[in-house]
PDB file of C-alpha atoms in Angstrom:
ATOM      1  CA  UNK A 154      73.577 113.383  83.367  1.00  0.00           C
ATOM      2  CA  UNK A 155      77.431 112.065  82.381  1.00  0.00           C
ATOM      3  CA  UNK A 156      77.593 108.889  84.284  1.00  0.00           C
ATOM      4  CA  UNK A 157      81.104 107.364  83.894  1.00  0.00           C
ATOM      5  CA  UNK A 158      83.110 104.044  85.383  1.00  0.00           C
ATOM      6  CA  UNK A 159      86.596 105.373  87.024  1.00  0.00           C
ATOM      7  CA  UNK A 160      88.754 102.513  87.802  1.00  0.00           C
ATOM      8  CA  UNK A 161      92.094 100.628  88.013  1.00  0.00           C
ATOM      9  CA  UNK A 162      91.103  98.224  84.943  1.00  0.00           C
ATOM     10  CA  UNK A 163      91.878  98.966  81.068  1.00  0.00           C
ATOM     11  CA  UNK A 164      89.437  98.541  79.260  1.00  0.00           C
ATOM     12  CA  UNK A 165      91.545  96.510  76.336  1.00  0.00           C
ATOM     13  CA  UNK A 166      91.524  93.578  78.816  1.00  0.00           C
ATOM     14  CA  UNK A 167      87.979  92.872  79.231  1.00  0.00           C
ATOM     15  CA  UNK A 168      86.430  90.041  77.492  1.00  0.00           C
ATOM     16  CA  UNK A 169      83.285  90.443  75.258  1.00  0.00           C
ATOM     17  CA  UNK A 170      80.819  90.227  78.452  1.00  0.00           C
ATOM     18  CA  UNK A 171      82.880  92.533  80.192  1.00  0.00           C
ATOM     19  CA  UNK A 172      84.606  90.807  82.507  1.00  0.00           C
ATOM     20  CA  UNK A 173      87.978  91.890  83.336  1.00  0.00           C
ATOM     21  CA  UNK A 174      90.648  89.203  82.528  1.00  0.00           C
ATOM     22  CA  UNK A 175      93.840  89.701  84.342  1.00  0.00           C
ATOM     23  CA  UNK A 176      94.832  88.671  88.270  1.00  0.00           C
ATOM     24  CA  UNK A 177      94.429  91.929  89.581  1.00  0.00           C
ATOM     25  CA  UNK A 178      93.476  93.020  92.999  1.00  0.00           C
ATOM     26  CA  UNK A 179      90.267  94.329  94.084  1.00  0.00           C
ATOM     27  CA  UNK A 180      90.184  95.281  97.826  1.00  0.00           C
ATOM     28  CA  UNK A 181      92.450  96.775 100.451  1.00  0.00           C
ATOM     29  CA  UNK A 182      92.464  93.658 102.156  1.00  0.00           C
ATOM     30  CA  UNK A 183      94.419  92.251  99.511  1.00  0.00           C
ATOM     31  CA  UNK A 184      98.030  94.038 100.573  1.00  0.00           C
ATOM     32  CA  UNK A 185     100.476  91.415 100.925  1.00  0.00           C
ATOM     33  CA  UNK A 186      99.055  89.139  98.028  1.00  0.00           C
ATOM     34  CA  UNK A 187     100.741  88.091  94.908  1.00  0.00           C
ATOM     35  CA  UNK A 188      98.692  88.892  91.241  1.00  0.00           C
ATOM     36  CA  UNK A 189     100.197  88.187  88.128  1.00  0.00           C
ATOM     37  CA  UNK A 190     103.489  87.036  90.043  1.00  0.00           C
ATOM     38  CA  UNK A 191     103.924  91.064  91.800  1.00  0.00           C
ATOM     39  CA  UNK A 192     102.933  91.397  95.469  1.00  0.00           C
ATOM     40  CA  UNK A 193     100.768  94.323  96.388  1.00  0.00           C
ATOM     41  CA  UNK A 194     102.334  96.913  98.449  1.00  0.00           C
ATOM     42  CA  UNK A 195     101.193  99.004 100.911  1.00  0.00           C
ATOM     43  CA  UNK A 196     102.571 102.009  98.427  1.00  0.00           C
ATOM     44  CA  UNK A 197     101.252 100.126  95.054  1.00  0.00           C
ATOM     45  CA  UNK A 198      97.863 100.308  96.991  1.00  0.00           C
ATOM     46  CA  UNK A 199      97.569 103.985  98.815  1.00  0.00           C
ATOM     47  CA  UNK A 200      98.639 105.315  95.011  1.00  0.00           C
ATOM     48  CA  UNK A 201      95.746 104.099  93.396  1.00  0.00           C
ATOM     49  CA  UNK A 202      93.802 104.907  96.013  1.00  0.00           C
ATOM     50  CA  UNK A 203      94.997 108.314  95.993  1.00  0.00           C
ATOM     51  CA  UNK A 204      94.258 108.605  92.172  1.00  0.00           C
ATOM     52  CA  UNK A 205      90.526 107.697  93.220  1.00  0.00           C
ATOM     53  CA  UNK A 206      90.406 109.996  95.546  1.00  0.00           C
ATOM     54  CA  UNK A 207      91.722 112.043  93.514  1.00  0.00           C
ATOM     55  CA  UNK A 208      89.668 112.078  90.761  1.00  0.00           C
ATOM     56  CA  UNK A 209      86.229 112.559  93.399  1.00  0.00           C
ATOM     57  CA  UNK A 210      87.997 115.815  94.513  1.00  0.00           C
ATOM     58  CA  UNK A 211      88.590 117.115  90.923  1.00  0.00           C
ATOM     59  CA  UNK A 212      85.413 116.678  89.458  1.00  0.00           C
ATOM     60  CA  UNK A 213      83.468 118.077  92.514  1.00  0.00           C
ATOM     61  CA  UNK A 214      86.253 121.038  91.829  1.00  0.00           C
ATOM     62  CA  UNK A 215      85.606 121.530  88.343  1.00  0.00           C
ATOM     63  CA  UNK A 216      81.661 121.238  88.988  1.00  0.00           C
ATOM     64  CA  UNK A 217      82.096 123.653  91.569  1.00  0.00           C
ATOM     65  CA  UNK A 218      80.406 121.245  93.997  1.00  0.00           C
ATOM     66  CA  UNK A 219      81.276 122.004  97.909  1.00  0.00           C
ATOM     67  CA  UNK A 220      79.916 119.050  99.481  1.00  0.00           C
ATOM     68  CA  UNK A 221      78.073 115.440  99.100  1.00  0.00           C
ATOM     69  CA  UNK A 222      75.917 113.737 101.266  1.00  0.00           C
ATOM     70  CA  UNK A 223      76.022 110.409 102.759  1.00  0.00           C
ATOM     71  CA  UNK A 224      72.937 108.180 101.582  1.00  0.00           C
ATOM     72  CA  UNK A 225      72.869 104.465 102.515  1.00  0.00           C
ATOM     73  CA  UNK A 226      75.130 104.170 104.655  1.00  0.00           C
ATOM     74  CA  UNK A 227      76.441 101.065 106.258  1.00  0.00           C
ATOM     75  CA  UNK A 228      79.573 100.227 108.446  1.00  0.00           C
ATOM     76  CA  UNK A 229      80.669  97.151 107.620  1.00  0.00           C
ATOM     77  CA  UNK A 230      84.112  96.574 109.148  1.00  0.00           C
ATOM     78  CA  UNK A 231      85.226  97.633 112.958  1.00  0.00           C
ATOM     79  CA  UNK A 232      88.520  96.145 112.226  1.00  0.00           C
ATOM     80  CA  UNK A 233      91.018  99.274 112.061  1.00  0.00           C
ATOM     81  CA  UNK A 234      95.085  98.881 111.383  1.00  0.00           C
ATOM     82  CA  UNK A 235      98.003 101.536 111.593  1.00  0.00           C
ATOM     83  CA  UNK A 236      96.617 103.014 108.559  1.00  0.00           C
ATOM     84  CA  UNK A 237      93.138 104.400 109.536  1.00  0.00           C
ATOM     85  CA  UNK A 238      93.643 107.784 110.457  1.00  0.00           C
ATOM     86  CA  UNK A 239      92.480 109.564 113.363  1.00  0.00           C
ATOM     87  CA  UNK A 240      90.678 111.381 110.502  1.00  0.00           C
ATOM     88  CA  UNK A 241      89.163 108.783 109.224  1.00  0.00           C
ATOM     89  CA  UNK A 242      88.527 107.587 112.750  1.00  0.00           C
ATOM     90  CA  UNK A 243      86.841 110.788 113.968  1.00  0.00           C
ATOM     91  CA  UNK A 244      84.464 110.841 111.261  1.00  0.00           C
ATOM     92  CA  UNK A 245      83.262 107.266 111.688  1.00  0.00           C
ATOM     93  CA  UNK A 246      82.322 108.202 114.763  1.00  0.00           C
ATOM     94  CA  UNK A 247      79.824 111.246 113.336  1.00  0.00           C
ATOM     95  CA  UNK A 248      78.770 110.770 109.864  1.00  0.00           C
ATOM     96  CA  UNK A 249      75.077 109.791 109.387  1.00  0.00           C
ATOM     97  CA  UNK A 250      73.166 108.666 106.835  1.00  0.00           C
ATOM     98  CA  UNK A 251      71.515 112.050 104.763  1.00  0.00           C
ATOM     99  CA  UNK A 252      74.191 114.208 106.476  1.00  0.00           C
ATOM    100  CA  UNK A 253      76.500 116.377 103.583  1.00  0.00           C
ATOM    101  CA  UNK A 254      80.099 116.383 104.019  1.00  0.00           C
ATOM    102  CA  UNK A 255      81.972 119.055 102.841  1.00  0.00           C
ATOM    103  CA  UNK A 256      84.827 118.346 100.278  1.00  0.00           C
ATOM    104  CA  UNK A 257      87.456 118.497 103.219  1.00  0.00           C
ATOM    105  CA  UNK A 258      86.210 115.539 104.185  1.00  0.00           C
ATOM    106  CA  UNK A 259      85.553 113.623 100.956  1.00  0.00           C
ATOM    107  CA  UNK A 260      89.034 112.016 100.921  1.00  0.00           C
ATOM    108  CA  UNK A 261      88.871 110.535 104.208  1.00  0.00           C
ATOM    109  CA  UNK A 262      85.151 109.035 103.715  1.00  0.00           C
ATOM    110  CA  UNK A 263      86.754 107.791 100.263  1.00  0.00           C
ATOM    111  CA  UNK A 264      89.145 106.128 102.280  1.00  0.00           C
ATOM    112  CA  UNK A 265      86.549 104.650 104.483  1.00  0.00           C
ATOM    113  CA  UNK A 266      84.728 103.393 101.747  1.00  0.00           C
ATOM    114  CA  UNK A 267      87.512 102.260  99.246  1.00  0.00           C
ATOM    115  CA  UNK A 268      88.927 100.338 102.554  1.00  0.00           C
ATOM    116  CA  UNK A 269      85.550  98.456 103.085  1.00  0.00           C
ATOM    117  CA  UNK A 270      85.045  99.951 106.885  1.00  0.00           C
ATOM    118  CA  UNK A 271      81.993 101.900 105.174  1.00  0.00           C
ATOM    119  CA  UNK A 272      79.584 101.645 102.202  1.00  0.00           C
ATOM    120  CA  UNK A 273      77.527 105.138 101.225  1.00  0.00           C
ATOM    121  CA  UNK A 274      76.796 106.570  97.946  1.00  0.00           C
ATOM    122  CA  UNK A 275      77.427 110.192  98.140  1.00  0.00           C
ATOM    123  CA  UNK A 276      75.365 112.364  95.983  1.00  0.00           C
ATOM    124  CA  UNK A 277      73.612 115.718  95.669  1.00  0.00           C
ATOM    125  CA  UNK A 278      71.166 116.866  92.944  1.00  0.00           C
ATOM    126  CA  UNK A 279      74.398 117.647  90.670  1.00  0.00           C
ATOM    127  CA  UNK A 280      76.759 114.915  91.117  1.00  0.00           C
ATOM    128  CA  UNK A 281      76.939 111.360  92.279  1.00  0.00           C
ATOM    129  CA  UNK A 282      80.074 109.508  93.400  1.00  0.00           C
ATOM    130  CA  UNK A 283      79.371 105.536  93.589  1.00  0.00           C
ATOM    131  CA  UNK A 284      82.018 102.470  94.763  1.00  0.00           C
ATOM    132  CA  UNK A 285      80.713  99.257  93.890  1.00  0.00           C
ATOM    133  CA  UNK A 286      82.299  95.622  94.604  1.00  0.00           C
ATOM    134  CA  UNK A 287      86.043  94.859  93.388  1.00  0.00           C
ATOM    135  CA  UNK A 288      87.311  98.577  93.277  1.00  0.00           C
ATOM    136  CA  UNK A 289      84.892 100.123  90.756  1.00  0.00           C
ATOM    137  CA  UNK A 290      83.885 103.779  90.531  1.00  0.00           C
ATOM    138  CA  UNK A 291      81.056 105.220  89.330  1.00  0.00           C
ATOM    139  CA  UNK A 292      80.423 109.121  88.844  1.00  0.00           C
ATOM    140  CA  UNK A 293      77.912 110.938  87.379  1.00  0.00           C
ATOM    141  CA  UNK A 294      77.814 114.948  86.832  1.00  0.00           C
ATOM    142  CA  UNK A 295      75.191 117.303  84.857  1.00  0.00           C
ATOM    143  CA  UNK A 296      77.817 119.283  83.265  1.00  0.00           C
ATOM    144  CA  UNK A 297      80.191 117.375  80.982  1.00  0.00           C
ATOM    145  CA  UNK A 298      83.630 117.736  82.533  1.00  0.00           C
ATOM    146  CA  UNK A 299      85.593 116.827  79.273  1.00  0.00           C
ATOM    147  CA  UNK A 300      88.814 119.057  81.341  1.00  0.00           C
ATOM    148  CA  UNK A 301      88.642 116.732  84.662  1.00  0.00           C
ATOM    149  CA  UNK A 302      88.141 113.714  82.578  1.00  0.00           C
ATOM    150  CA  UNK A 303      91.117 113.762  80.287  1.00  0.00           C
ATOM    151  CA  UNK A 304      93.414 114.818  83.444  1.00  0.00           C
ATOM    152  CA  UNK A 305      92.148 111.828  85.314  1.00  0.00           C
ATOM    153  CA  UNK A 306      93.024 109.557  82.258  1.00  0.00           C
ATOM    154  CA  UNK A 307      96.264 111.573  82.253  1.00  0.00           C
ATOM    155  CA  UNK A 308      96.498 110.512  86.117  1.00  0.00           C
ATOM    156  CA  UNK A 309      96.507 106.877  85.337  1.00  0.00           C
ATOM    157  CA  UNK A 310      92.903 105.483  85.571  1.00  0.00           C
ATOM    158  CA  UNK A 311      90.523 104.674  82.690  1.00  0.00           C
ATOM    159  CA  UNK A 312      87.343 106.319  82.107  1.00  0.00           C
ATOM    160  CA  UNK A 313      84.489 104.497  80.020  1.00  0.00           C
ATOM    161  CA  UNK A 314      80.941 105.830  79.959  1.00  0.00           C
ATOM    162  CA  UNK A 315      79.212 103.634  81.935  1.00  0.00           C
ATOM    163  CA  UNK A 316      75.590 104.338  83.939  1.00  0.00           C
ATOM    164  CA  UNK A 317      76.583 103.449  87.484  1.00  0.00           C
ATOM    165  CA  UNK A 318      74.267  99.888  88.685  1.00  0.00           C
ATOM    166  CA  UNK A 319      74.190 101.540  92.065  1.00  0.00           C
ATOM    167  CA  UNK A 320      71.490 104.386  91.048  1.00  0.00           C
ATOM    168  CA  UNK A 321      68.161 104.624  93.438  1.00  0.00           C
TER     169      UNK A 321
END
Protein backbone atom coordinates (compact mmCIF):
# COMPACT_ATOMS: atom_id res chain seq x y z
CA UNK A 1 0.00 0.00 0.00
CA UNK A 2 1.11 4.01 -0.51
CA UNK A 3 0.64 5.31 2.92
CA UNK A 4 1.31 9.10 2.94
CA UNK A 5 1.13 12.16 5.74
CA UNK A 6 -1.20 15.11 4.15
CA UNK A 7 -0.94 18.13 6.22
CA UNK A 8 -0.65 21.91 6.85
CA UNK A 9 3.20 21.58 7.97
CA UNK A 10 6.37 21.84 5.51
CA UNK A 11 8.39 19.58 5.92
CA UNK A 12 11.70 22.06 5.79
CA UNK A 13 10.62 23.14 9.31
CA UNK A 14 10.82 20.05 11.22
CA UNK A 15 13.68 19.42 13.43
CA UNK A 16 15.82 16.19 13.19
CA UNK A 17 13.20 14.12 15.47
CA UNK A 18 10.51 15.41 13.54
CA UNK A 19 8.95 17.74 15.41
CA UNK A 20 7.48 20.61 13.73
CA UNK A 21 9.07 23.96 14.84
CA UNK A 22 6.95 26.91 14.13
CA UNK A 23 3.70 28.41 16.29
CA UNK A 24 1.23 27.04 14.17
CA UNK A 25 -2.25 25.99 14.94
CA UNK A 26 -3.49 22.59 15.29
CA UNK A 27 -7.28 22.42 16.03
CA UNK A 28 -10.46 24.22 15.09
CA UNK A 29 -10.76 25.35 18.44
CA UNK A 30 -7.95 27.50 17.94
CA UNK A 31 -9.94 30.39 15.69
CA UNK A 32 -9.41 33.57 17.29
CA UNK A 33 -5.73 32.81 18.51
CA UNK A 34 -2.61 34.56 17.59
CA UNK A 35 0.58 32.15 16.07
CA UNK A 36 3.58 33.62 14.92
CA UNK A 37 2.02 37.22 15.63
CA UNK A 38 -1.24 36.41 12.76
CA UNK A 39 -4.64 35.58 14.29
CA UNK A 40 -6.47 32.63 12.86
CA UNK A 41 -9.52 33.38 10.98
CA UNK A 42 -12.51 31.77 10.56
CA UNK A 43 -11.58 31.94 6.54
CA UNK A 44 -7.63 31.12 7.20
CA UNK A 45 -9.19 27.97 8.92
CA UNK A 46 -12.31 26.60 6.61
CA UNK A 47 -9.46 26.95 3.58
CA UNK A 48 -7.26 24.53 4.90
CA UNK A 49 -9.81 22.58 5.90
CA UNK A 50 -11.26 22.59 2.59
CA UNK A 51 -7.83 21.58 1.02
CA UNK A 52 -8.11 18.42 3.43
CA UNK A 53 -11.15 17.69 2.45
CA UNK A 54 -10.23 18.14 -0.55
CA UNK A 55 -7.56 16.03 -1.05
CA UNK A 56 -9.87 12.78 0.72
CA UNK A 57 -12.35 13.45 -2.17
CA UNK A 58 -9.65 13.38 -4.94
CA UNK A 59 -7.87 10.44 -4.14
CA UNK A 60 -11.06 8.32 -3.47
CA UNK A 61 -11.86 9.94 -7.17
CA UNK A 62 -8.82 8.97 -8.80
CA UNK A 63 -8.96 5.38 -7.03
CA UNK A 64 -12.32 5.15 -8.18
CA UNK A 65 -13.43 4.49 -4.59
CA UNK A 66 -17.37 5.28 -3.92
CA UNK A 67 -17.50 5.06 -0.32
CA UNK A 68 -15.55 4.48 3.20
CA UNK A 69 -16.65 3.13 6.23
CA UNK A 70 -16.68 4.40 9.65
CA UNK A 71 -14.45 2.15 12.07
CA UNK A 72 -13.80 3.36 15.65
CA UNK A 73 -15.82 5.71 16.05
CA UNK A 74 -16.14 8.05 18.93
CA UNK A 75 -18.06 11.41 19.53
CA UNK A 76 -16.16 13.40 21.47
CA UNK A 77 -17.61 16.92 21.48
CA UNK A 78 -21.61 17.85 21.77
CA UNK A 79 -20.62 21.40 21.69
CA UNK A 80 -21.93 22.72 18.14
CA UNK A 81 -21.50 26.65 16.89
CA UNK A 82 -23.00 28.55 13.77
CA UNK A 83 -20.72 26.58 11.72
CA UNK A 84 -21.87 22.90 12.05
CA UNK A 85 -24.12 22.32 9.37
CA UNK A 86 -27.39 20.81 9.40
CA UNK A 87 -25.36 18.35 7.27
CA UNK A 88 -23.02 17.70 9.45
CA UNK A 89 -25.70 17.70 12.12
CA UNK A 90 -27.96 15.13 10.42
CA UNK A 91 -25.31 12.71 10.03
CA UNK A 92 -24.16 12.77 13.65
CA UNK A 93 -27.26 11.76 14.40
CA UNK A 94 -26.98 8.32 12.02
CA UNK A 95 -23.53 7.28 11.35
CA UNK A 96 -22.40 4.09 13.18
CA UNK A 97 -19.46 2.51 13.72
CA UNK A 98 -18.79 -0.27 10.51
CA UNK A 99 -21.45 1.65 8.51
CA UNK A 100 -19.88 2.95 4.73
CA UNK A 101 -20.58 6.36 3.75
CA UNK A 102 -20.74 7.19 0.38
CA UNK A 103 -18.36 9.97 -0.97
CA UNK A 104 -21.32 12.57 -0.75
CA UNK A 105 -20.90 12.41 2.57
CA UNK A 106 -17.13 12.23 3.11
CA UNK A 107 -16.74 16.04 3.35
CA UNK A 108 -19.13 16.56 6.01
CA UNK A 109 -17.77 13.52 8.28
CA UNK A 110 -14.25 15.23 7.43
CA UNK A 111 -15.62 18.15 8.90
CA UNK A 112 -16.82 16.31 11.90
CA UNK A 113 -13.66 14.85 12.44
CA UNK A 114 -11.16 17.70 11.50
CA UNK A 115 -13.52 19.85 14.03
CA UNK A 116 -12.96 17.31 16.94
CA UNK A 117 -16.99 16.57 17.37
CA UNK A 118 -15.96 12.95 15.99
CA UNK A 119 -12.94 10.59 15.77
CA UNK A 120 -13.29 7.46 13.05
CA UNK A 121 -10.81 6.11 10.73
CA UNK A 122 -12.50 5.53 7.51
CA UNK A 123 -11.24 2.75 5.43
CA UNK A 124 -12.16 -0.02 3.00
CA UNK A 125 -9.93 -2.86 1.70
CA UNK A 126 -8.44 -0.20 -0.94
CA UNK A 127 -7.95 2.95 0.82
CA UNK A 128 -7.59 4.35 4.28
CA UNK A 129 -8.13 7.98 5.31
CA UNK A 130 -6.64 8.62 9.01
CA UNK A 131 -6.70 12.19 11.26
CA UNK A 132 -4.50 11.96 14.07
CA UNK A 133 -3.82 14.68 16.96
CA UNK A 134 -2.72 18.40 15.91
CA UNK A 135 -4.22 18.37 12.28
CA UNK A 136 -2.34 15.44 10.71
CA UNK A 137 -3.53 13.28 7.82
CA UNK A 138 -2.77 10.07 7.00
CA UNK A 139 -3.85 8.17 3.67
CA UNK A 140 -3.04 5.12 2.33
CA UNK A 141 -4.14 3.68 -1.29
CA UNK A 142 -3.07 0.33 -3.26
CA UNK A 143 -2.64 2.06 -6.45
CA UNK A 144 0.01 4.80 -6.51
CA UNK A 145 -1.83 8.01 -7.29
CA UNK A 146 1.34 9.97 -8.47
CA UNK A 147 -1.71 12.40 -10.57
CA UNK A 148 -3.79 13.19 -7.18
CA UNK A 149 -0.63 13.58 -5.29
CA UNK A 150 1.19 16.24 -7.22
CA UNK A 151 -2.31 18.25 -7.57
CA UNK A 152 -2.70 18.14 -3.85
CA UNK A 153 0.92 19.53 -3.43
CA UNK A 154 -0.16 21.93 -6.20
CA UNK A 155 -3.27 22.72 -3.79
CA UNK A 156 -1.10 23.87 -1.00
CA UNK A 157 -0.45 20.94 1.44
CA UNK A 158 2.71 18.79 1.72
CA UNK A 159 2.84 15.22 1.10
CA UNK A 160 5.72 13.01 2.73
CA UNK A 161 5.53 9.22 2.70
CA UNK A 162 4.76 8.42 5.94
CA UNK A 163 2.95 4.89 7.32
CA UNK A 164 0.00 6.32 9.20
CA UNK A 165 0.53 5.37 13.48
CA UNK A 166 -3.21 4.95 13.47
CA UNK A 167 -3.20 1.42 11.49
CA UNK A 168 -5.20 -1.66 13.33
Amino acid sequence: MYEYRITKYNPALRNSNGTFLKDEWTSYSDVGATFSGLVLSLDDYLLIESQYISAVVSLMEYSGIGGLSIKGLEVRNDDFDENTTDEMMRLLQVIKSGEKINIVDIPSICRLILREYIWAKLEEETMFVHFGYDYYMYIGLVQEPREAIEQIRNGGLFVEKYSSPYKS
